[in-house]
């Protein structure tokens, strides 16, 4: 590796620029573990994270006691608090040890020093612009493809677990870590045999759209290797979830994979945090559900909360922060009609 120059924490490495993004990520990760004590200590601490597994009928949900996540889970994300702190995703504010590598377009890649995954990255824009998905969905797909099948990418909406709602970013973690990474195919198989509730919205070779309500946290998924088709159908889903609201984006988390085709899982949200978060004393449980939690790994930064976890609590947390079956079924009907109309239009052009 030839380090040519380094400016404002941005690695300008000729070899890096032409290389595959997954290779850049690997090299950056190794570099940071070797040269940044905070990161290496926190990745070491991951090895002692306590895990509980809860078996439901067709899937597993894990609870992790991860004290390193307290800052993110309890982050104040109101406009005033955000405006009063230096943005930790702007290049000029990165600690001297934290290095960035150019990823794709305006995006850079950083090692997340407060990890959940064995390898955990943040992919911020170089511009300090708000966290919004509508115009960036294709970039999420391109970054997912560029990072390859060893990583899962995800997006947390500004009111759905993102601790920097003021700075556009995605995250990436080791594939297979979230339960949904490996459970997804069997869940869709169960949907086909009616063993799990939901709807097959559309199913052709070049595009598949499913809506699943039998997984505790309702989701809509898209599979295709056609970026335009995915973007067009995402736009339909976005508008349906938005329900005429012109100011805010619909609340959602997105999990994105690429292995010969994209697989996009959208979790529509109803609330940022469950009621437990706002309780006092004994009743208080600090959990701030984001894509990873909905992916099947619930993060508890306090041990006393982790001790309280049981199946009922998991069911209730998911129920409180995601949208209801009734609303999902309404969306299913609308979605079927819109997707069919879009497909008919594009096949007659
Ligand atoms: Zn920023």
Coordinates of C-alpha atoms and ligand atoms in Angstrom, one line a residue:
X1 CA 0.0 0.0 0.0
X2 CA 1.4 3.4 -0.9
X3 CA 0.2 6.3 1.1
X4 CA 0.7 9.2 -1.2
X5 CA -0.7 12.0 0.9
X6 CA -3.1 12.7 3.5
X7 CA -5.2 15.9 3.9
X8 CA -7.9 16.7 6.3
X9 CA -8.2 13.0 7.4
X10 CA -9.0 12.0 3.8
X11 CA -6.7 9.3 2.5
X12 CA -5.6 10.2 -1.0
X13 CA -4.2 6.9 -2.0
X14 CA -3.8 6.2 -5.7
X15 CA -4.2 2.5 -5.2
X16 CA -7.3 3.1 -3.2
X17 CA -9.0 5.3 -5.9
X18 CA -9.1 2.6 -8.5
X19 CA -9.6 -0.4 -6.2
X20 CA -12.9 -2.1 -5.4
X21 CA -14.8 -0.5 -2.5
X22 CA -14.8 -3.7 -0.5
X23 CA -11.0 -3.9 -0.8
X24 CA -10.7 -0.3 0.3
X25 CA -13.0 -1.0 3.3
X26 CA -10.9 -4.0 4.4
X27 CA -7.7 -2.0 4.2
X28 CA -9.2 1.0 6.0
X29 CA -10.5 -1.3 8.7
X30 CA -7.1 -3.0 9.3
X31 CA -5.4 0.4 9.3
X32 CA -7.8 1.9 11.9
X33 CA -7.6 -1.2 14.2
X34 CA -3.8 -0.9 14.1
X35 CA -3.6 2.9 14.5
X36 CA -6.6 4.1 16.5
X37 CA -6.8 2.9 20.1
X38 CA -10.4 3.9 20.6
X39 CA -11.5 1.8 17.6
X40 CA -9.3 -1.2 18.5
X41 CA -10.4 -1.2 22.1
X42 CA -14.1 -1.0 21.1
X43 CA -13.8 -3.8 18.5
X44 CA -12.0 -5.9 21.1
X45 CA -14.9 -5.2 23.6
X46 CA -17.4 -6.5 21.0
X47 CA -16.0 -10.0 21.8
X48 CA -17.5 -9.8 25.3
X49 CA -20.9 -8.5 24.3
X50 CA -23.6 -10.7 26.0
X51 CA -26.2 -12.2 23.7
X52 CA -29.6 -13.8 24.4
X53 CA -31.5 -15.6 21.7
X54 CA -35.3 -15.7 21.6
X55 CA -36.9 -18.3 19.4
X56 CA -40.2 -17.5 17.7
X57 CA -42.1 -19.8 15.4
X58 CA -40.2 -19.2 12.2
X59 CA -37.3 -16.9 13.2
X60 CA -34.9 -15.8 16.0
X61 CA -34.5 -12.4 17.6
X62 CA -31.3 -11.7 19.5
X63 CA -30.7 -9.2 22.3
X64 CA -27.2 -7.8 22.7
X65 CA -25.9 -6.0 25.8
X66 CA -23.5 -3.5 24.2
X67 CA -22.5 -0.7 26.6
X68 CA -20.5 1.1 23.8
X69 CA -23.8 2.1 22.1
X70 CA -25.1 4.3 25.0
X71 CA -24.1 7.5 23.2
X72 CA -26.0 6.5 20.0
X73 CA -29.0 5.0 21.8
X74 CA -29.6 7.9 24.1
X75 CA -28.6 10.6 21.5
X76 CA -30.6 13.8 21.6
X77 CA -31.8 14.3 18.1
X78 CA -34.0 17.4 18.5
X79 CA -33.1 20.4 16.3
X80 CA -31.7 22.5 19.2
X81 CA -29.4 19.7 20.6
X82 CA -28.2 18.9 17.0
X83 CA -27.4 22.5 16.2
X84 CA -25.4 22.9 19.5
X85 CA -23.0 20.0 18.9
X86 CA -20.2 19.8 16.3
X87 CA -21.2 17.3 13.6
X88 CA -19.2 14.1 14.0
X89 CA -19.6 13.1 10.4
X90 CA -18.1 16.3 8.9
X91 CA -14.5 15.7 7.8
X92 CA -13.2 18.7 9.6
X93 CA -14.5 17.4 12.9
X94 CA -13.1 13.9 12.7
X95 CA -10.6 13.0 15.4
X96 CA -7.0 13.0 14.1
X97 CA -6.9 9.2 14.2
X98 CA -10.0 8.7 12.1
X99 CA -9.3 8.3 8.4
X100 CA -11.7 8.5 5.5
X101 CA -11.5 6.9 2.1
X102 CA -13.4 8.1 -0.9
X103 CA -16.2 5.6 -1.7
X104 CA -18.4 6.6 -4.6
X105 CA -19.7 10.0 -5.8
X106 CA -19.9 12.3 -2.8
X107 CA -19.6 9.5 -0.3
X108 CA -16.7 8.6 1.9
X109 CA -16.3 5.5 4.1
X110 CA -15.2 5.6 7.8
X111 CA -14.8 2.9 10.4
X112 CA -17.5 3.3 13.0
X113 CA -15.6 3.5 16.4
X114 CA -18.7 2.4 18.4
X115 CA -19.4 -0.9 16.6
X116 CA -22.3 -3.3 16.6
X117 CA -20.9 -5.5 13.8
X118 CA -17.5 -7.2 13.7
X119 CA -16.8 -4.7 10.9
X120 CA -18.9 -1.6 11.0
X121 CA -18.6 1.3 8.7
X122 CA -20.3 4.7 8.3
X123 CA -20.7 6.1 4.7
X124 CA -21.4 9.8 5.0
X125 CA -21.7 12.4 2.2
X126 CA -18.8 14.8 2.1
X127 CA -21.5 17.5 2.3
X128 CA -23.3 18.5 5.5
X129 CA -26.8 18.0 4.2
X130 CA -29.8 16.5 6.0
X131 CA -30.5 12.8 6.2
X132 CA -33.1 12.2 3.5
X133 CA -33.5 9.1 1.3
X134 CA -35.6 10.2 -1.6
X135 CA -32.9 11.6 -3.9
X136 CA -30.2 9.2 -2.5
X137 CA -31.9 5.8 -3.0
X138 CA -29.9 5.0 -6.2
X139 CA -26.7 5.9 -4.3
X140 CA -27.6 3.4 -1.6
X141 CA -28.0 0.8 -4.3
X142 CA -24.7 1.7 -6.0
X143 CA -22.8 1.7 -2.7
X144 CA -24.4 -1.7 -1.8
X145 CA -23.3 -3.2 -5.2
X146 CA -19.8 -1.6 -4.8
X147 CA -19.3 -3.1 -1.3
X148 CA -20.4 -6.5 -2.5
X149 CA -22.0 -9.5 -0.8
X150 CA -19.8 -9.4 2.3
X151 CA -21.5 -6.3 3.6
X152 CA -25.1 -5.3 4.3
X153 CA -25.9 -1.6 4.0
X154 CA -28.6 0.2 5.9
X155 CA -30.4 3.5 6.2
X156 CA -31.9 4.9 9.3
X157 CA -34.4 7.7 8.7
X158 CA -33.8 11.0 10.6
X159 CA -36.4 10.1 13.2
X160 CA -35.8 6.3 13.1
X161 CA -32.5 5.8 14.9
X162 CA -30.1 8.0 13.0
X163 CA -27.9 9.8 15.6
X164 CA -26.8 12.4 12.9
X165 CA -30.2 13.4 11.3
X166 CA -28.4 16.5 10.1
X167 CA -25.8 14.8 8.0
X168 CA -26.6 12.4 5.2
X169 CA -25.2 8.9 5.7
X170 CA -25.6 5.2 5.4
X171 CA -24.0 2.4 7.4
X172 CA -22.6 -1.0 6.5
X173 CA -21.8 -4.1 8.5
X174 CA -20.7 -7.6 8.1
X175 CA -23.3 -9.7 6.2
X176 CA -25.0 -12.4 8.1
X177 CA -24.8 -10.6 11.4
X178 CA -28.4 -9.4 11.4
X179 CA -30.9 -12.3 11.6
X180 CA -32.9 -11.1 8.6
X181 CA -29.8 -11.5 6.3
X182 CA -30.1 -15.2 6.7
X183 CA -33.8 -15.6 7.5
X184 CA -35.2 -13.6 4.6
X185 CA -35.2 -16.4 2.0
X186 CA -37.0 -18.8 4.3
X187 CA -39.5 -16.2 5.3
X188 CA -40.4 -15.5 1.7
X189 CA -40.7 -19.3 1.1
X190 CA -43.1 -19.5 4.0
X191 CA -45.1 -16.6 2.5
X192 CA -45.5 -18.6 -0.7
X193 CA -46.9 -21.6 1.3
X194 CA -49.2 -19.3 3.4
X195 CA -47.3 -20.4 6.5
X196 CA -46.6 -16.8 7.3
X197 CA -48.9 -13.8 6.7
X198 CA -48.3 -11.2 4.0
X199 CA -48.9 -10.5 0.4
X200 CA -47.0 -11.3 -2.8
X201 CA -47.3 -8.0 -4.5
X202 CA -45.5 -8.7 -7.8
X203 CA -43.5 -11.6 -9.0
X204 CA -41.7 -11.8 -12.3
X205 CA -38.1 -12.8 -13.1
X206 CA -36.9 -9.2 -13.3
X207 CA -38.8 -7.8 -10.2
X208 CA -40.2 -9.3 -7.0
X209 CA -42.1 -7.3 -4.4
X210 CA -43.3 -8.8 -1.1
X211 CA -45.1 -7.5 1.9
X212 CA -44.7 -9.5 5.1
X213 CA -46.8 -9.1 8.3
X214 CA -45.9 -12.4 10.0
X215 CA -42.5 -11.4 11.2
X216 CA -43.3 -9.1 14.2
X217 CA -41.9 -6.1 12.4
X218 CA -43.8 -5.6 9.1
X219 CA -41.7 -5.0 6.0
X220 CA -41.9 -4.5 2.3
X221 CA -39.1 -6.0 0.1
X222 CA -38.0 -5.5 -3.4
X223 CA -35.7 -7.8 -5.4
X224 CA -34.3 -7.0 -8.8
X225 CA -31.1 -6.4 -10.8
X226 CA -32.6 -3.4 -12.5
X227 CA -31.7 -0.2 -10.7
X228 CA -34.4 1.9 -12.6
X229 CA -37.1 -0.5 -11.8
X230 CA -36.1 -0.5 -8.1
X231 CA -36.0 3.3 -8.0
X232 CA -39.4 3.6 -9.7
X233 CA -41.0 1.1 -7.3
X234 CA -39.3 2.6 -4.3
X235 CA -40.8 5.9 -5.3
X236 CA -44.3 4.4 -5.4
X237 CA -43.8 2.9 -1.9
X238 CA -42.4 6.2 -0.6
X239 CA -45.4 8.1 -1.8
X240 CA -47.8 5.5 -0.4
X241 CA -46.1 5.7 3.0
X242 CA -46.0 9.5 2.9
X243 CA -49.7 9.7 2.4
X244 CA -49.7 13.3 1.1
X245 CA -47.3 14.7 3.7
X246 CA -45.1 17.2 1.7
X247 CA -42.7 18.3 4.5
X248 CA -41.3 15.2 6.2
X249 CA -40.1 11.9 4.7
X250 CA -42.1 8.9 5.7
X251 CA -40.5 7.2 8.7
X252 CA -38.5 4.1 7.7
X253 CA -35.4 2.0 8.0
X254 CA -33.9 0.2 5.0
X255 CA -31.6 -2.8 4.7
X256 CA -29.9 -3.3 1.4
X257 CA -27.9 -6.3 0.0
X258 CA -26.4 -7.2 -3.3
X259 CA -25.6 -10.6 -4.5
X260 CA -26.1 -10.8 -8.3
X261 CA -29.2 -8.7 -7.6
X262 CA -30.4 -6.2 -5.1
X263 CA -32.6 -7.1 -2.2
X264 CA -34.1 -4.1 -0.4
X265 CA -36.1 -4.4 2.8
X266 CA -38.1 -1.4 3.9
X267 CA -39.5 -1.2 7.5
X268 CA -42.1 1.5 7.7
X269 CA -42.1 3.1 11.1
X270 CA -44.7 4.8 13.3
X271 CA -42.5 5.9 16.2
X272 CA -38.9 6.8 16.9
X273 CA -38.6 5.2 20.3
X274 CA -41.0 2.9 22.3
X275 CA -42.7 4.2 25.5
X276 CA -40.2 2.4 27.7
X277 CA -37.5 4.9 26.6
X278 CA -39.4 7.8 28.2
X279 CA -40.3 6.0 31.5
X280 CA -38.5 6.9 34.8
X281 CA -36.8 4.6 37.3
X282 CA -37.5 0.8 37.2
X283 CA -39.7 1.0 34.2
X284 CA -37.2 2.8 32.0
X285 CA -35.6 0.8 29.2
X286 CA -33.0 2.5 26.9
X287 CA -33.6 1.2 23.4
X288 CA -33.7 3.3 20.3
X289 CA -34.7 0.9 17.5
X290 CA -33.0 1.3 14.1
X291 CA -32.3 -0.9 11.1
X292 CA -30.1 -3.3 13.1
X293 CA -32.8 -3.9 15.8
X294 CA -35.5 -4.5 13.1
X295 CA -33.0 -6.7 11.4
X296 CA -33.3 -9.0 14.4
X297 CA -30.5 -7.8 16.8
X298 CA -31.9 -5.6 19.5
X299 CA -29.2 -3.4 21.1
X300 CA -29.4 -2.7 24.9
X301 CA -26.6 -0.4 26.1
X302 CA -27.5 -0.9 29.8
X303 CA -27.2 -4.2 31.6
X304 CA -30.3 -3.7 33.8
X305 CA -32.4 -3.3 30.6
X306 CA -30.8 -6.4 29.0
X307 CA -31.7 -8.4 32.1
X308 CA -35.4 -7.6 31.6
X309 CA -35.6 -8.7 28.0
X310 CA -38.2 -11.4 27.3
X311 CA -40.4 -12.3 24.3
X312 CA -43.3 -10.1 25.4
X313 CA -41.0 -7.1 25.6
X314 CA -39.6 -7.8 22.1
X315 CA -43.1 -8.2 20.6
X316 CA -44.2 -4.9 22.2
X317 CA -41.1 -2.9 21.2
X318 CA -41.6 -4.0 17.6
X319 CA -45.4 -3.4 17.8
X320 CA -44.9 0.2 19.1
X321 CA -42.3 1.4 16.5
X322 CA -43.6 -0.3 13.3
X323 CA -46.9 0.2 11.5
X324 CA -49.9 -2.0 12.1
X325 CA -51.1 -5.0 10.1
X326 CA -54.2 -3.1 9.1
X327 CA -52.2 -0.3 7.6
X328 CA -49.9 -2.7 5.9
X329 CA -52.8 -4.5 4.2
X330 CA -54.1 -1.2 3.0
X331 CA -50.7 -0.4 1.6
X332 CA -50.6 -3.9 0.0
X333 CA -53.8 -3.2 -2.0
X334 CA -52.6 0.2 -3.1
X335 CA -49.2 -1.0 -4.0
X336 CA -50.5 -3.9 -6.1
X337 CA -52.5 -1.5 -8.1
X338 CA -49.7 1.1 -8.6
X339 CA -47.1 -1.5 -9.4
X340 CA -49.4 -3.2 -11.9
X341 CA -50.1 0.2 -13.5
X342 CA -46.4 1.1 -13.7
X343 CA -45.6 -2.3 -15.2
X344 CA -48.4 -2.1 -17.8
X345 CA -47.3 1.4 -18.7
X346 CA -43.6 0.4 -19.1
X347 CA -44.4 -2.7 -21.1
X348 CA -46.6 -0.8 -23.6
X349 CA -44.0 2.0 -24.2
Ligands
LIG1 ZN1 -21.8 17.2 9.2

